[in-house]
């Protein structure tokens, strides 16, 4: 076994690999970018080399820097995790040329399977049913367009060099063909360093089933059963489970057999995943991921195996430590991906500082690479954590996962937790009658809006804000005395101040909040709009707050960052915007015509010039953040009076991109997510 390895990745997967190494007594070193200096994986690993700037192209994708870091730290082998360089045959060769061991398949296997077009050739040669479409990857947009025009619609464009839903577009009409090809090629180049695409028929209502395999590199290959990955949004997996439910026994056996046979054909070394689309009782090969999968924990939970340990032992030349006949499935496991994204804003990634991060304390496996105080940047995937549960039955596992999501607290950025819980409650999810388009179809009906916090949450947060203001105010300041609210003194009366102390924005509404005197017993009257509530706040040992309203007690998590108040309880998590009444700009906000960046990122392209006439919905600029394209659009007709950005420019959140002088009054512009561009 190795004495020391380098983990060439970041976030939760770097932390997860390090844990297996620690259990096996293997020393580890890591790498990080300048943006990840304070990242959890850097501290968890303990020894890490900074290899470049924040963009992955300047750090995690630099093969020379990674190999140099391995040599510098005395590592014998490199584990690539997933993403970045994990499926790059040139990197695997460079690692071996440097006298190190690549913990993964051979470079030849990666070439034959990592490229989607090449993998189709191998699958067909192994007798595995394959979908039609293009036979070779192409970097020629015109040639790709010609291929699409020669096939019945809809078709799907796929980045040939990678997976994970990146660089994928469904083409339903030729009207958007050129734009779809350009966008898919850009994403492929950004995520995998290669813009090449293949074209395949698009199966509208199928199931996505994948088989985990492991091979010793000498022709012996086993399967670790299958995973259900059908619940997806725009080709991004949301919830994965093992085993797949309601799967015909003969169909399951055929897929497991096909996956093993394909691995045997290549004398596969290490672990990999063979993916299938199932439709009308038949299965067709999709692709092979010759690496560790994001969703591998559900397989570990039902088999009792450590898949990272398998990778390490195989790479170290120990072969397969388990026989096929010794493997069986026990119970059911489900995984949910918690991401920093705002469902109400078309799942736009959310960046910013994580003010509070808490997960369920027991009975849940948490794979995470974040902690409170870290900043979610636009440079990497928005996934914050994976929650994995195991139970004797599928229904019990789904219930347990829903509970675990409810116990999870992430304050400071928007997350998809509420959306995941809603998805778990769908009848089709509960009955396992779903298909790969289900989520996209129900989203068209749900019309997700930014939720408004319950009034007592707003009142509690405002009381907390007042308490915090009083605590941090200078001695004898305007907020320090018990009977002072900042606006009016009281002498033992519950009178409400005539002027609001605070303006609170929630769910598209602005609430005027007035407060009364703070009583010696801690109670205070808070008026939210026209409704008055009497409550008391008491701190708890774990940083939570107990809120008492009459005979009703509730525990809330409350935190503040700048002008944002974050509150979470049994009703959900809410971000409240605040402004003191003395600054009434927020109370009477009018359109300035300013189009601002919704988050940190890089400007890819500007589509207008100063003096241009634009219409509502016209794209003014395109930016990239978290490997996702965002379009900044005008929301009203007008004339471009200024343009403040240029292609290639790194921008902070809230930067003014352009000013549109409206022909009629309107609200500032917004950014929308490009079709299928989730990361």
XYZ file of C-alpha atoms in Angstrom, residues 116-434:
319
model
C -18.230 9.634 -25.420
C -17.849 8.786 -29.101
C -15.004 6.337 -28.456
C -17.003 4.762 -25.630
C -19.894 4.088 -28.017
C -17.514 2.183 -30.303
C -16.316 0.061 -27.381
C -19.844 -0.618 -26.154
C -20.997 -1.671 -29.605
C -17.975 -3.961 -29.958
C -18.840 -5.526 -26.576
C -22.383 -6.232 -27.704
C -23.980 -3.552 -25.549
C -27.025 -1.813 -27.109
C -26.114 1.740 -28.177
C -28.115 4.789 -29.225
C -27.524 6.159 -32.726
C -26.168 9.587 -33.621
C -22.732 10.872 -34.499
C -19.871 8.401 -34.422
C -17.024 10.876 -33.968
C -16.602 13.984 -31.784
C -16.391 17.255 -33.672
C -15.013 20.723 -32.933
C -16.478 22.106 -36.166
C -19.721 23.966 -35.418
C -20.852 23.764 -39.049
C -20.282 20.011 -39.171
C -22.171 19.542 -35.900
C -25.074 21.588 -37.275
C -25.116 19.440 -40.421
C -25.297 16.283 -38.297
C -28.236 17.682 -36.331
C -30.087 18.652 -39.508
C -29.761 15.081 -40.719
C -31.449 13.608 -37.619
C -35.053 13.703 -36.351
C -35.556 16.225 -33.556
C -35.175 16.391 -30.626
C -31.484 15.571 -30.325
C -29.007 16.209 -27.549
C -25.589 17.823 -27.877
C -23.015 16.407 -25.468
C -19.488 17.479 -24.598
C -17.419 14.516 -25.761
C -14.669 14.951 -23.170
C -16.665 14.817 -19.949
C -19.944 14.342 -18.139
C -21.870 15.675 -15.194
C -24.396 17.444 -17.422
C -21.910 20.103 -18.480
C -21.836 21.035 -22.144
C -25.251 19.493 -22.842
C -28.101 21.053 -24.817
C -31.333 19.583 -26.133
C -32.127 20.871 -29.630
C -35.870 20.921 -30.261
C -35.924 23.489 -33.046
C -33.404 24.492 -35.686
C -34.085 28.142 -34.893
C -31.703 28.043 -31.903
C -29.264 25.475 -33.291
C -26.231 27.726 -33.781
C -26.625 29.331 -30.342
C -27.067 25.924 -28.690
C -23.931 24.568 -30.356
C -21.860 27.622 -29.418
C -23.008 27.494 -25.795
C -22.394 23.741 -25.443
C -18.919 24.079 -26.967
C -18.022 26.945 -24.621
C -19.113 24.947 -21.583
C -17.220 21.881 -22.767
C -14.075 23.934 -23.214
C -14.504 25.588 -19.820
C -15.246 22.395 -17.882
C -13.006 19.893 -19.690
C -10.609 21.919 -21.818
C -12.157 20.512 -25.023
C -15.125 21.948 -26.978
C -15.738 18.773 -29.019
C -19.361 17.584 -29.167
C -21.280 14.495 -30.194
C -24.959 14.350 -31.194
C -27.445 11.690 -30.063
C -31.208 11.084 -30.214
C -32.915 12.487 -27.146
C -35.021 10.043 -25.123
C -37.748 12.204 -23.627
C -39.106 10.028 -20.826
C -36.512 7.479 -19.790
C -34.842 6.375 -16.583
C -31.165 6.978 -15.900
C -29.660 3.832 -14.388
C -25.940 3.379 -13.829
C -23.821 0.392 -12.828
C -20.740 0.687 -10.626
C -17.901 -1.590 -11.747
C -14.427 -2.341 -10.415
C -11.585 -4.157 -12.165
C -8.112 -5.343 -11.273
C -6.566 -4.388 -14.642
C -5.954 -8.053 -15.498
C -9.381 -8.906 -16.905
C -11.256 -9.572 -13.656
C -14.210 -7.167 -13.345
C -17.088 -7.133 -10.858
C -20.177 -4.968 -10.470
C -21.370 -3.284 -7.283
C -24.993 -3.257 -8.471
C -26.878 -0.266 -9.840
C -27.895 3.246 -8.870
C -31.018 5.184 -9.812
C -30.124 8.696 -11.028
C -33.349 9.626 -12.802
C -34.258 12.677 -10.718
C -32.427 15.372 -12.641
C -32.878 18.987 -13.592
C -31.396 19.941 -16.926
C -29.206 16.818 -16.870
C -27.862 17.619 -13.406
C -28.503 14.849 -10.888
C -30.407 15.959 -7.793
C -31.259 12.825 -5.838
C -29.629 9.422 -6.321
C -30.467 6.088 -4.743
C -29.445 2.468 -4.593
C -30.803 0.072 -5.577
C -33.168 1.105 -8.402
C -36.831 0.407 -7.627
C -39.392 -1.436 -9.759
C -36.697 -2.665 -12.110
C -37.494 -5.876 -13.971
C -35.140 -8.611 -12.790
C -34.172 -9.612 -16.328
C -33.486 -6.002 -17.277
C -31.351 -5.486 -14.175
C -29.371 -8.638 -14.896
C -28.815 -7.559 -18.506
C -27.468 -4.149 -17.505
C -25.170 -5.585 -14.832
C -23.885 -8.186 -17.283
C -23.357 -5.611 -20.060
C -21.425 -3.315 -17.725
C -19.118 -6.117 -16.593
C -18.603 -7.365 -20.143
C -17.615 -3.882 -21.303
C -15.133 -3.627 -18.439
C -13.692 -7.044 -19.236
C -13.203 -6.068 -22.873
C -10.894 -3.262 -21.777
C -9.281 -5.184 -18.903
C -10.519 -2.283 -16.827
C -8.417 -1.104 -13.866
C -9.920 0.755 -10.916
C -13.532 1.814 -10.490
C -15.870 3.243 -13.090
C -19.525 3.735 -13.865
C -21.419 2.501 -16.919
C -24.530 4.599 -17.548
C -27.687 3.481 -19.338
C -30.953 5.067 -20.442
C -33.946 2.761 -19.864
C -37.076 3.225 -21.970
C -39.967 0.912 -22.850
C -38.345 -2.010 -21.075
C -35.077 -1.692 -22.977
C -31.715 -0.252 -22.044
C -29.191 1.603 -24.166
C -25.626 2.569 -23.385
C -25.061 6.259 -22.642
C -21.466 6.640 -21.489
C -18.769 5.491 -19.099
C -17.355 7.663 -16.344
C -13.855 6.199 -15.810
C -13.494 7.728 -12.368
C -15.105 8.047 -8.969
C -18.718 9.281 -9.155
C -20.288 12.025 -7.042
C -23.013 9.592 -6.000
C -20.750 6.678 -5.032
C -21.757 6.886 -1.318
C -25.175 5.290 -1.918
C -23.453 2.214 -3.313
C -21.133 2.147 -0.318
C -24.097 2.326 2.052
C -25.917 -0.687 0.575
C -22.836 -2.853 -0.039
C -20.718 -1.942 2.992
C -17.688 -1.293 0.767
C -15.359 1.713 0.730
C -15.000 2.482 -2.983
C -12.070 4.838 -2.413
C -10.281 2.018 -0.597
C -10.968 -0.235 -3.597
C -9.331 2.352 -5.852
C -6.295 2.596 -3.603
C -5.787 -1.162 -3.269
C -6.174 -1.762 -6.998
C -3.765 1.074 -7.851
C -1.261 -0.301 -5.338
C -1.311 -3.657 -7.159
C -3.256 -5.582 -4.522
C -6.048 -6.526 -6.926
C -9.727 -6.804 -6.041
C -10.193 -7.489 -2.320
C -13.761 -8.772 -2.793
C -15.479 -11.419 -4.913
C -18.724 -10.964 -6.828
C -20.440 -13.784 -4.944
C -19.682 -12.086 -1.634
C -21.574 -8.896 -2.551
C -25.214 -8.237 -1.799
C -27.496 -5.257 -1.328
C -28.690 -4.448 2.176
C -31.521 -1.944 2.592
C -31.883 1.268 0.634
C -29.738 4.426 0.422
C -30.606 7.875 -0.903
C -28.406 10.917 -1.503
C -29.336 14.577 -2.025
C -27.022 17.274 -3.351
C -27.288 20.522 -1.404
C -26.245 23.364 -3.682
C -25.825 27.118 -3.358
C -28.509 28.120 -5.803
C -31.762 30.053 -5.768
C -34.727 28.053 -7.047
C -36.857 31.211 -7.257
C -34.318 32.785 -9.620
C -34.179 29.948 -12.130
C -31.670 28.104 -9.920
C -29.054 30.790 -10.332
C -25.938 29.963 -8.282
C -25.678 31.958 -5.087
C -22.336 33.333 -3.945
C -21.250 34.928 -0.700
C -20.026 34.167 2.793
C -21.465 31.208 4.663
C -22.598 32.761 7.942
C -23.808 29.528 9.565
C -23.472 25.886 8.464
C -25.028 23.040 10.467
C -26.016 19.526 9.481
C -28.047 16.805 11.169
C -26.095 15.559 14.172
C -26.709 11.810 13.890
C -27.969 9.085 11.582
C -26.930 10.932 8.426
C -23.746 10.697 6.407
C -22.607 14.191 5.421
C -20.010 14.741 2.714
C -19.139 18.429 2.691
C -16.292 20.738 1.860
C -17.631 23.907 3.463
C -17.918 25.474 6.898
C -19.119 28.743 8.392
C -16.950 31.683 7.398
C -16.006 30.289 3.989
C -16.935 32.211 0.863
C -18.807 30.507 -1.963
C -17.080 31.840 -5.078
C -18.147 31.718 -8.736
C -15.129 29.696 -9.785
C -16.296 26.176 -8.943
C -19.328 23.923 -8.774
C -22.043 25.254 -6.405
C -22.484 21.972 -4.511
C -22.060 22.549 -0.765
C -22.692 19.075 0.586
C -24.181 15.655 -0.006
C -26.556 14.148 2.534
C -26.697 10.353 2.434
C -29.086 8.183 4.445
C -29.562 4.428 4.734
C -32.644 2.577 5.963
C -34.212 -0.881 5.706
C -36.785 0.281 3.135
C -36.988 2.917 0.411
C -39.854 4.795 2.043
C -37.995 4.926 5.356
C -34.895 6.216 3.565
C -36.894 8.963 1.811
C -38.448 10.003 5.139
C -35.046 10.057 6.785
C -33.558 12.178 4.009
C -36.416 14.666 4.269
C -35.768 14.949 8.005
C -32.031 15.410 7.414
C -32.678 18.222 4.943
C -34.988 19.885 7.463
C -32.224 19.733 10.065
C -29.677 21.298 7.719
C -28.965 24.990 8.251
C -26.995 26.990 5.715
C -27.237 30.743 6.239
C -25.558 33.349 4.056
C -26.407 32.030 0.606
C -29.563 30.703 -0.988
C -29.783 26.916 -1.187
C -31.953 24.318 -2.900
C -32.965 22.612 0.359
C -36.638 23.611 0.229
C -36.787 22.542 -3.414
C -35.263 19.136 -2.612
C -37.795 18.544 0.151
C -40.622 19.451 -2.219
C -39.172 17.068 -4.786
C -39.072 14.258 -2.209
C -42.771 14.778 -1.530
C -43.838 14.290 -5.153
C -46.100 11.250 -5.630
C -43.924 10.134 -8.560
C -40.846 10.286 -6.353
C -42.510 8.302 -3.603
C -43.799 5.697 -6.061
C -40.579 5.612 -8.138
C -42.612 6.249 -11.306
C -40.391 9.130 -12.372
